[in-house]
Tab-separated table of N, CA and C in Angstrom:
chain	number	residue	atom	x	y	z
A	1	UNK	N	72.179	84.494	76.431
A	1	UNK	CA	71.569	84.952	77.659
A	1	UNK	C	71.373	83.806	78.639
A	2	UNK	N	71.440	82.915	77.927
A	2	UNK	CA	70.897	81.890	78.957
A	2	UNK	C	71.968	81.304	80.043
A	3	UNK	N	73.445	81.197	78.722
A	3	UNK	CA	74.877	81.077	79.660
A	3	UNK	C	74.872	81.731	80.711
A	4	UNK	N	74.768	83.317	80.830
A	4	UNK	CA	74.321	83.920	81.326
A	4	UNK	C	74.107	84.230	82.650
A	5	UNK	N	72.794	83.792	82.240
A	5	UNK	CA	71.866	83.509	83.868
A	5	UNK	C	72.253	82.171	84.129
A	6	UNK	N	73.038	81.026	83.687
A	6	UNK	CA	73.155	79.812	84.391
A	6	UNK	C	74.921	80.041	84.950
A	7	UNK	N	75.616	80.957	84.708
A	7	UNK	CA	76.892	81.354	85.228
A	7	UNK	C	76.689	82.511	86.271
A	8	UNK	N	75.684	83.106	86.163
A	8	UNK	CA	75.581	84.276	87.120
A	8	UNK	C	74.173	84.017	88.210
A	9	UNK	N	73.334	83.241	87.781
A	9	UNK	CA	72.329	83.304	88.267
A	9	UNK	C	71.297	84.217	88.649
A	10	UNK	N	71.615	85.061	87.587
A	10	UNK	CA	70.590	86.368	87.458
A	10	UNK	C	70.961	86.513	86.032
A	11	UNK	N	69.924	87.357	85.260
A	11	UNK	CA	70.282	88.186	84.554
A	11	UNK	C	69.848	90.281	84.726
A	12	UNK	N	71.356	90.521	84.776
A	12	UNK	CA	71.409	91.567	85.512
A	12	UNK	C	70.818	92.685	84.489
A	13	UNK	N	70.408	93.981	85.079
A	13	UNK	CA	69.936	94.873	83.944
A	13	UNK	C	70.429	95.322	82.807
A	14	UNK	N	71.804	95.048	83.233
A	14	UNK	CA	73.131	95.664	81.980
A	14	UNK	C	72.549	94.327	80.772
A	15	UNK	N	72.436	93.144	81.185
A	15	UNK	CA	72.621	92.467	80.327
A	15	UNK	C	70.932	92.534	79.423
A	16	UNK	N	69.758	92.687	79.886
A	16	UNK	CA	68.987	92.552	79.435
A	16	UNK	C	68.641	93.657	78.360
A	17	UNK	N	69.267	94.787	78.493
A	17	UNK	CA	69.559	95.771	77.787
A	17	UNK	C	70.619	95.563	76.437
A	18	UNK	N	71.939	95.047	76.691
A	18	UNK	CA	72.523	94.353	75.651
A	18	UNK	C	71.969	93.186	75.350
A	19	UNK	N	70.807	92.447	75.589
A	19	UNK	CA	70.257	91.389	74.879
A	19	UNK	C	69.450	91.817	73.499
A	20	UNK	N	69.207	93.353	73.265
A	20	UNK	CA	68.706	93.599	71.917
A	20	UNK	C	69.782	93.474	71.169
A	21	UNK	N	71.105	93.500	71.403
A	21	UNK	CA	72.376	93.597	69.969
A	21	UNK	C	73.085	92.501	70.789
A	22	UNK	N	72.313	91.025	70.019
A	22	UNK	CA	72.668	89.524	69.986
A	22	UNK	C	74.137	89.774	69.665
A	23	UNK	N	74.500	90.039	68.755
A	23	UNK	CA	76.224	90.026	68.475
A	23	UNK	C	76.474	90.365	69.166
A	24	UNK	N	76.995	92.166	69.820
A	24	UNK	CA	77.818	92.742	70.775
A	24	UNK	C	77.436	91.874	71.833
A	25	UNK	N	76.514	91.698	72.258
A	25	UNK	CA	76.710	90.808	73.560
A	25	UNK	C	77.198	89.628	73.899
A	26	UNK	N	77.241	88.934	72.736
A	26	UNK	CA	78.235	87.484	73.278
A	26	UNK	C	79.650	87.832	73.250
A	27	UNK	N	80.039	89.028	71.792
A	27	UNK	CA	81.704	89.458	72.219
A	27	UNK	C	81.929	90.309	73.656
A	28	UNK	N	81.131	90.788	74.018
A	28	UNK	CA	81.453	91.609	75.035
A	28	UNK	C	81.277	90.793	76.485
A	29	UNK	N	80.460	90.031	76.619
A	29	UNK	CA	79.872	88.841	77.843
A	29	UNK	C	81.532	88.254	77.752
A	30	UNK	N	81.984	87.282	76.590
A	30	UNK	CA	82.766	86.790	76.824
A	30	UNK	C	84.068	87.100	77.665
A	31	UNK	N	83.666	88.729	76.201
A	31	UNK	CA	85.358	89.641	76.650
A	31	UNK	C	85.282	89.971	78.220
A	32	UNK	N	84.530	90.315	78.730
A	32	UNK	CA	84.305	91.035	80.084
A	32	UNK	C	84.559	90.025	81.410
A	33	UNK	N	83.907	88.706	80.612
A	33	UNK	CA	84.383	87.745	82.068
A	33	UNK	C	85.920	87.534	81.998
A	34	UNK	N	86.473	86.986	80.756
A	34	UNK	CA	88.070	86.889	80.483
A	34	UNK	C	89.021	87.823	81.056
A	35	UNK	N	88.364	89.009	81.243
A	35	UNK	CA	89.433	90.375	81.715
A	35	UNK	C	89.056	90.654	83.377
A	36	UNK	N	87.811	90.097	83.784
A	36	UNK	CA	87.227	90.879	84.825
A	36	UNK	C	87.650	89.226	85.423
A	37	UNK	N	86.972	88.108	85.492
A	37	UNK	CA	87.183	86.430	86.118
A	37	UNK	C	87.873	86.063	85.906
A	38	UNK	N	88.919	85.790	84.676
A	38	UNK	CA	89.552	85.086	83.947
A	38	UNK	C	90.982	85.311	84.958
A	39	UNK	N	91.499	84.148	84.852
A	39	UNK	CA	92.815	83.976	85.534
A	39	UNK	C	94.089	84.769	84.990
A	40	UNK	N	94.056	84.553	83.377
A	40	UNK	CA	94.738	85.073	82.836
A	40	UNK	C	95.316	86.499	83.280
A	41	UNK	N	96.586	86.789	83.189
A	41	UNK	CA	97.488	88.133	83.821
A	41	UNK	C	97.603	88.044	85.260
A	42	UNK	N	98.726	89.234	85.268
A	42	UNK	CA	98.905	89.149	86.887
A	42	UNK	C	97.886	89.497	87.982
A	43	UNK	N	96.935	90.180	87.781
A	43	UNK	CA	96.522	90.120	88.672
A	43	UNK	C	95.766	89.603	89.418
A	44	UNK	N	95.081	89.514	90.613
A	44	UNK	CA	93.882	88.446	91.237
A	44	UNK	C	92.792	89.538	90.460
A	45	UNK	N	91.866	88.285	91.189
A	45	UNK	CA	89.950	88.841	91.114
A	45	UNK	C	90.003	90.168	92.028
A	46	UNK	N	90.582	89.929	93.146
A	46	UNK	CA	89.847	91.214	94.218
A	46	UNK	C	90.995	92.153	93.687
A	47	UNK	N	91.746	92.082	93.248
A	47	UNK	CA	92.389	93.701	92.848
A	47	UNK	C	91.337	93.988	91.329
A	48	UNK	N	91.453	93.082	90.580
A	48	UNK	CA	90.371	93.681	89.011
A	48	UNK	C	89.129	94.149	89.790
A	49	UNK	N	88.450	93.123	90.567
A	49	UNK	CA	87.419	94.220	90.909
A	49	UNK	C	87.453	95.637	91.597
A	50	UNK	N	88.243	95.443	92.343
A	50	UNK	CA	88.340	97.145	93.016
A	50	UNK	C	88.423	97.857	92.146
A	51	UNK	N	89.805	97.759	91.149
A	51	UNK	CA	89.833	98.460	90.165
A	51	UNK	C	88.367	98.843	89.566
A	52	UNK	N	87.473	98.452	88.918
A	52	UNK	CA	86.974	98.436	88.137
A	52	UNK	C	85.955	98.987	89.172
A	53	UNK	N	85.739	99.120	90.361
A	53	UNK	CA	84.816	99.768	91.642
A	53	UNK	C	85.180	100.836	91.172
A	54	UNK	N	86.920	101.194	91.511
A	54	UNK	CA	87.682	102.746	91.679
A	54	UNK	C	87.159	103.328	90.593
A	55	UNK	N	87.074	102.793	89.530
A	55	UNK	CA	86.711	103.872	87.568
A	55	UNK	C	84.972	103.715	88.103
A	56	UNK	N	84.360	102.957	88.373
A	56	UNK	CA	82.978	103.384	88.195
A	56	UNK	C	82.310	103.837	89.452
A	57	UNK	N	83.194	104.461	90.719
A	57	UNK	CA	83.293	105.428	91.503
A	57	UNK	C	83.578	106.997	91.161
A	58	UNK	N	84.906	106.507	90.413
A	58	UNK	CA	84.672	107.942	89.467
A	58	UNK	C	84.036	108.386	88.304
A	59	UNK	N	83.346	107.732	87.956
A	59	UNK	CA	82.474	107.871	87.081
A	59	UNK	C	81.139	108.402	87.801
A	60	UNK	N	80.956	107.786	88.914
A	60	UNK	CA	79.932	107.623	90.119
A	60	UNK	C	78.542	106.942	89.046
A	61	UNK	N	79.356	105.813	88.649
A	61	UNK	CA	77.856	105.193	87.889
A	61	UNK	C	77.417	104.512	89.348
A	62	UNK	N	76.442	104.212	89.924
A	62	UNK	CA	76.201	103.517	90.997
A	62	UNK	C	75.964	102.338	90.967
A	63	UNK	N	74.931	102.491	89.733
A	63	UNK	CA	75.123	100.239	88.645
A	63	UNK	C	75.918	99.684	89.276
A	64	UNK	N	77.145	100.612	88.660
A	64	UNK	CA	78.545	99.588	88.703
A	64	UNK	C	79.399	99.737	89.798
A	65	UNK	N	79.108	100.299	90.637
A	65	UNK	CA	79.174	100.754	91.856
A	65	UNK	C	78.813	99.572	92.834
A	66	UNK	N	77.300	99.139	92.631
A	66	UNK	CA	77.009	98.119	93.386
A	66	UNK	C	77.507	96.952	93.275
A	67	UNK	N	77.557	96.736	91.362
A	67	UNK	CA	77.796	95.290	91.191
A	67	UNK	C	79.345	94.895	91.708
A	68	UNK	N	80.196	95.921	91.745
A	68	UNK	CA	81.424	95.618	91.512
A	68	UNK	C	81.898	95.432	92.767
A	69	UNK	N	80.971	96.384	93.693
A	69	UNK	CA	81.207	95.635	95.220
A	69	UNK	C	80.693	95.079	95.691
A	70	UNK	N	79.643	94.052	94.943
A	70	UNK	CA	79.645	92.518	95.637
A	70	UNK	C	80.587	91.536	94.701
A	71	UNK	N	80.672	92.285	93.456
A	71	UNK	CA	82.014	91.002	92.642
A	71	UNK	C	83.446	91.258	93.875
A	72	UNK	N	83.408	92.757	94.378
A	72	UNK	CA	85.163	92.370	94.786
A	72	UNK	C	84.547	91.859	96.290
A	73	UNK	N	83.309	91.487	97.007
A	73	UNK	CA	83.393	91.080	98.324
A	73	UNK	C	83.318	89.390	97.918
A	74	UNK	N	82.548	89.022	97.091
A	74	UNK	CA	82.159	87.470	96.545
A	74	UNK	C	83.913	87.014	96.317
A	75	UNK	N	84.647	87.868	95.451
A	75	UNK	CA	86.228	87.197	95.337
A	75	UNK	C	86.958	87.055	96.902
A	76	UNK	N	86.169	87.816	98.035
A	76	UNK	CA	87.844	87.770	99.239
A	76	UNK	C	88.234	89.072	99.158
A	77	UNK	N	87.373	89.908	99.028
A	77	UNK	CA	88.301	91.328	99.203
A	77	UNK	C	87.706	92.248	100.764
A	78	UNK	N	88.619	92.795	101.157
A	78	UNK	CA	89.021	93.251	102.685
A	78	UNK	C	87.462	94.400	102.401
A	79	UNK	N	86.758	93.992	103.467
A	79	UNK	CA	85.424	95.135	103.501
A	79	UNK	C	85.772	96.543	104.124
A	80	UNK	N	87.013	96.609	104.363
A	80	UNK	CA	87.738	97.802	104.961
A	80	UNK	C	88.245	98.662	103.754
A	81	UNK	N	88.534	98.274	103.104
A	81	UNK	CA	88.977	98.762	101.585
A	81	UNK	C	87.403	99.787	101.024
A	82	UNK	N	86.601	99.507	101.491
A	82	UNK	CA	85.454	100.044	101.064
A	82	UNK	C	85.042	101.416	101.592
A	83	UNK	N	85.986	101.199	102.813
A	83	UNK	CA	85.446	102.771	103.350
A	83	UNK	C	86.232	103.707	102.464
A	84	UNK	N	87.413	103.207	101.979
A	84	UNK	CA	88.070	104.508	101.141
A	84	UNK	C	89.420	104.184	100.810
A	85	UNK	N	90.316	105.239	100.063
A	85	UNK	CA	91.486	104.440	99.485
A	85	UNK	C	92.224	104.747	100.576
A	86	UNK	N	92.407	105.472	101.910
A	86	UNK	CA	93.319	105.041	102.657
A	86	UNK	C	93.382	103.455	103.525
A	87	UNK	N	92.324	103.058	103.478
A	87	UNK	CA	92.228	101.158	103.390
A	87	UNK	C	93.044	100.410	102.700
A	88	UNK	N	93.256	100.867	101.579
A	88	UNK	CA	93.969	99.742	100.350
A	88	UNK	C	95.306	99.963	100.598
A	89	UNK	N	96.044	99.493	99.623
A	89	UNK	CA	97.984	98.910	99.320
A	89	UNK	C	97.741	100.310	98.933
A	90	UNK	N	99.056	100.968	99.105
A	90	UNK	CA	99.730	102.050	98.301
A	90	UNK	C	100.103	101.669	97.010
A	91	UNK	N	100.222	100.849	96.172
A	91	UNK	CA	100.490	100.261	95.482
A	91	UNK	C	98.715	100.518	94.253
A	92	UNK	N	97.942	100.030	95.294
A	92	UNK	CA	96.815	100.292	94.546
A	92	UNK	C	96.377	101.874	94.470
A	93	UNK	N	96.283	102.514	95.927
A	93	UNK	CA	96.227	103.933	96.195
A	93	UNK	C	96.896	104.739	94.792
A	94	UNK	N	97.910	104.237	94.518
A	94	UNK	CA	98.801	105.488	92.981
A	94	UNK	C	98.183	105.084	91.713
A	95	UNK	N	96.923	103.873	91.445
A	95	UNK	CA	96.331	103.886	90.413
A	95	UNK	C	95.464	105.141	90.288
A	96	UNK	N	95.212	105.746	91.394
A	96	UNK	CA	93.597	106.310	91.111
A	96	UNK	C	94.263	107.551	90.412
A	97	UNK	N	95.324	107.945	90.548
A	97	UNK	CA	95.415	109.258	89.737
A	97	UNK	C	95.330	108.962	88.177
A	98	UNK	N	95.979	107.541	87.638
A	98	UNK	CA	95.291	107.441	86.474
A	98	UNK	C	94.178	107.397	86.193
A	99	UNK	N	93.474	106.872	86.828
A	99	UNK	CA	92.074	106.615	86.421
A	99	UNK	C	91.242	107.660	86.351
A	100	UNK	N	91.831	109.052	87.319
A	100	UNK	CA	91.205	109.993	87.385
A	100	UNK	C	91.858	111.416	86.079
A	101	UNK	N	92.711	110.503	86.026
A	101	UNK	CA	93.808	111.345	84.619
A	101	UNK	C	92.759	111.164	83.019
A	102	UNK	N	92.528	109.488	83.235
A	102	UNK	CA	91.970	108.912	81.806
A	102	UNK	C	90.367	109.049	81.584
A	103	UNK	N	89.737	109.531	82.979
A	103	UNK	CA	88.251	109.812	82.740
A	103	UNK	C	88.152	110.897	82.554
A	104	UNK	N	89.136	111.603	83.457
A	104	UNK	CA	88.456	113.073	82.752
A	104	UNK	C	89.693	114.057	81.884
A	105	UNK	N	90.556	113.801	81.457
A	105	UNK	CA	91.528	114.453	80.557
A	105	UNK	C	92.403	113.301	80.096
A	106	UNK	N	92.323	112.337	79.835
A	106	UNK	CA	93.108	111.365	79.266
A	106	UNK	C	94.130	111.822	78.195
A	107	UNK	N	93.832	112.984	77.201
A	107	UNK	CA	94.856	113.701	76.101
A	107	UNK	C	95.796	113.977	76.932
A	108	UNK	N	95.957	114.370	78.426
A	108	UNK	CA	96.948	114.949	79.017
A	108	UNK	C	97.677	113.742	79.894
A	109	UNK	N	97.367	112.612	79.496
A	109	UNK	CA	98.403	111.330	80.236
A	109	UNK	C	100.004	111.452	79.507
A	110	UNK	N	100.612	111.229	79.863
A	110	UNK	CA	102.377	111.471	79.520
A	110	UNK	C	103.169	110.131	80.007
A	111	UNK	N	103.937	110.358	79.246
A	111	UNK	CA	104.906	109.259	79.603
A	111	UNK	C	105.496	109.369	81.544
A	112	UNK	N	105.509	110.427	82.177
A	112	UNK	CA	105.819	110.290	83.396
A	112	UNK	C	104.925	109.993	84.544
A	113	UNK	N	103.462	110.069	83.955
A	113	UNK	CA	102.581	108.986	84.518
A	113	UNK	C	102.868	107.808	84.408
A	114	UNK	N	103.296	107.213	83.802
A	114	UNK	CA	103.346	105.701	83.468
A	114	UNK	C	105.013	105.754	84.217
A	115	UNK	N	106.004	106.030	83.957
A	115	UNK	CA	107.043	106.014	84.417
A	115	UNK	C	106.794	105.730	86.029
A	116	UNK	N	105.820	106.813	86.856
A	116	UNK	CA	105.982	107.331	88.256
A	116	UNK	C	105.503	105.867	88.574
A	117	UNK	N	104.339	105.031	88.105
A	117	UNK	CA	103.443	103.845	88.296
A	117	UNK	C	104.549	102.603	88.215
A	118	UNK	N	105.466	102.937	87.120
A	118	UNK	CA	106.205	101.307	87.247
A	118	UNK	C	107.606	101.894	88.484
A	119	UNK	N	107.641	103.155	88.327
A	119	UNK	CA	109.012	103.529	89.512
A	119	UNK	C	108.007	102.752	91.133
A	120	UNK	N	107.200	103.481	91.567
A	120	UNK	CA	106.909	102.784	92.454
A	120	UNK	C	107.073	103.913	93.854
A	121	UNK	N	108.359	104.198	94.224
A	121	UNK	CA	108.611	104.725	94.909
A	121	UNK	C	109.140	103.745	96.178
A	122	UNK	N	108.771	103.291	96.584
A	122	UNK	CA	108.894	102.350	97.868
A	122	UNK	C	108.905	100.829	97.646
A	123	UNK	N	109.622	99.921	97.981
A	123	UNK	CA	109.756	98.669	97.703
A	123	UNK	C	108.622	98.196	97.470
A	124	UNK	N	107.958	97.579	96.596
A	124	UNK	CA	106.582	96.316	96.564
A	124	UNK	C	105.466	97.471	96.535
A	125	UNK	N	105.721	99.000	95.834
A	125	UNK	CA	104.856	99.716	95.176
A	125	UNK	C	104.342	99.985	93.561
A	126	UNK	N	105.756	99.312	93.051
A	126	UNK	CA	105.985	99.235	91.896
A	126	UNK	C	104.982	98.673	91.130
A	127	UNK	N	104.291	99.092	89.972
A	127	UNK	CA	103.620	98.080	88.795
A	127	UNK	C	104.201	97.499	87.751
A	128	UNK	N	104.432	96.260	87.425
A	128	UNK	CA	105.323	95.490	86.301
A	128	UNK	C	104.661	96.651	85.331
A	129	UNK	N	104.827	95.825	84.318
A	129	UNK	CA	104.597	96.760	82.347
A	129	UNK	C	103.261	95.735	82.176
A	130	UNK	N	103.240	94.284	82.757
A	130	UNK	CA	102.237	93.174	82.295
A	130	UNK	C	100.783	93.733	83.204
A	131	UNK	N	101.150	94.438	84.444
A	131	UNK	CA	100.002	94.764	85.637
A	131	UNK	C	99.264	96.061	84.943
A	132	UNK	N	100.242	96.455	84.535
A	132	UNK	CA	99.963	97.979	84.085
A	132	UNK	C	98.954	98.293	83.139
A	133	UNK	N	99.336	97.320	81.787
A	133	UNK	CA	98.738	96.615	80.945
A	133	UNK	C	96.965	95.951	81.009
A	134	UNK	N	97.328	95.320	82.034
A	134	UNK	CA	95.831	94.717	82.435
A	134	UNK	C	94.811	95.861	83.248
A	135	UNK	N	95.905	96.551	83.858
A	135	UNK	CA	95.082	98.001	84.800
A	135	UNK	C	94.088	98.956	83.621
A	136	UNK	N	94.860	98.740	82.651
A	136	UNK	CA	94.664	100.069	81.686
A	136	UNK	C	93.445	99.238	81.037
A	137	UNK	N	93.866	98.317	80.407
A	137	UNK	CA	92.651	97.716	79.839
A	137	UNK	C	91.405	97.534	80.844
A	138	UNK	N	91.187	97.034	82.140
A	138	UNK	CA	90.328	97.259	83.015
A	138	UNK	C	89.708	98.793	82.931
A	139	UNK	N	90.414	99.890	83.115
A	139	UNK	CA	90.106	101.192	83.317
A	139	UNK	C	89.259	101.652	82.029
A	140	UNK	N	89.859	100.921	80.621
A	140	UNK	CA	88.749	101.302	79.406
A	140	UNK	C	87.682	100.835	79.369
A	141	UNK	N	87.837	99.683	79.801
A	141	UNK	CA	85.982	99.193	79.894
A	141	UNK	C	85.690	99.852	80.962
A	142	UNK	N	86.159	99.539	81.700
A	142	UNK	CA	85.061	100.828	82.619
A	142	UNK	C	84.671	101.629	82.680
A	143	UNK	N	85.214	102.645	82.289
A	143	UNK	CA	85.525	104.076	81.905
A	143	UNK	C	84.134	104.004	80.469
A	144	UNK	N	84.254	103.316	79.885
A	144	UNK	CA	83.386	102.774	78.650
A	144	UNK	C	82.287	102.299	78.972
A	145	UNK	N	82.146	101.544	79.654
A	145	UNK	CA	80.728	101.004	80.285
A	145	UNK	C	79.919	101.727	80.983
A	146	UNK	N	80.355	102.213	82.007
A	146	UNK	CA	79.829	103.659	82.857
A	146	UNK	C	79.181	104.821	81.919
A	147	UNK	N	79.507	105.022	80.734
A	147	UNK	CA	78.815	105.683	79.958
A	147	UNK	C	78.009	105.185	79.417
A	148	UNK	N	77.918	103.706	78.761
A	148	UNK	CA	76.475	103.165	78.480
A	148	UNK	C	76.004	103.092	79.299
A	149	UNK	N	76.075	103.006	80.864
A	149	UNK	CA	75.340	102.740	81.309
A	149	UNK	C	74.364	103.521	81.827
A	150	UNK	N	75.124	104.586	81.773
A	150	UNK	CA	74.783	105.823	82.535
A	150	UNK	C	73.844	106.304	81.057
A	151	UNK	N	74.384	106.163	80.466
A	151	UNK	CA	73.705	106.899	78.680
A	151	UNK	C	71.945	105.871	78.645
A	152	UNK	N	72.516	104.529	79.332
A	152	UNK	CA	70.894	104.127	78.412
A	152	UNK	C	69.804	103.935	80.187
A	153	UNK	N	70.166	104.901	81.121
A	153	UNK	CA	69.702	105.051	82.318
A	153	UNK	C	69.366	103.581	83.099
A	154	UNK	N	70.655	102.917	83.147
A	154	UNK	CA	70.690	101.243	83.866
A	154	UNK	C	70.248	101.697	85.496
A	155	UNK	N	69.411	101.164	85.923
A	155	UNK	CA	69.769	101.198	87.632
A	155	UNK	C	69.983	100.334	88.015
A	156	UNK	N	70.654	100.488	89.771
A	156	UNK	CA	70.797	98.853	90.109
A	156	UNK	C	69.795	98.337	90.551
A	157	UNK	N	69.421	96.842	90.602
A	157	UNK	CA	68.445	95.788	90.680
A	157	UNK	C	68.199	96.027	92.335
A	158	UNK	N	67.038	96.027	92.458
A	158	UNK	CA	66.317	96.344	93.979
A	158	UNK	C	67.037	95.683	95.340
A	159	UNK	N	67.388	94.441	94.458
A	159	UNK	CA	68.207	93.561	95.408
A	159	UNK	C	69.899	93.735	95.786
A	160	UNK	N	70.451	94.505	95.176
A	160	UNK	CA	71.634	95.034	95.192
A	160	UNK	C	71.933	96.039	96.561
């Protein structure tokens, strides 16, 4: 906890709540900055965060709602993007049908979802297999988190 608050300079409600299960929280603290900060994969900070806005928009956790849009404004991300997905890349715009596929009927994802995402349609719409990859894994924690969070009644911090 203490890493924590000396990397974040708060400790936020999510975390003080996972501070009763000492284990899960250092695997999950770690895992979460590595996938969400971490350089590693193709994509930047301000696309993981939107992403991870877009799933806990549809989720409508608001927690993660708030936090995630000051993580994607703190990285450099366009405050125009916020009014809605006709703001963003088309590119990003054709994620949300997954995300809205995997929160609420995920048994019914198919191989021509994933096909339509790496086809692209239009030059520089396309998602590699490596983007895709990191999208999906973003979308499970989220998709995952939004329910604890929502399950153990997190709100956001007054200051948010």
């Amino acid at each position: 906890m203490i890493k924590t608050f000396t990397d974040e300079g708060r400790l936020a409600n999510l975390f003080r709540i996972l501070s009763f299960f000492p284990t899960f929280y250092e695997l999950f603290h770690v895992t979460f900055t590595k996938l969400l900060k971490g350089s590693m994969g193709p994509l930047n900070r301000t696309w993981k965060s939107y992403i991870g806005l877009m799933v806990a928009s549809e989720q409508q956790c608001q927690y993660l709602v708030s936090v995630m849009k000051i993580e994607f404004l703190y990285n450099g991300g366009d405050p125009n993007w916020l009014i809605g997905l006709d703001y963003v890349p088309t590119k990003l715009r054709n994620i949300s049908a997954l995300i809205l596929k995997l929160a609420r009927q995920p048994w019914r994802l198919n191989s021509d979802d994933i096909s339509h995402l790496l086809a692209g349609g239009v030059l520089g719409d396309a998602w590699s297999r490596g983007e895709l990859v990191q999208v999906t894994l973003i979308i499970g924690t989220f998709l995952g988190l939004s329910s604890f969070i929502m399950g153990c009644g997190i709100v956001p911090e007054i200051d948010m």
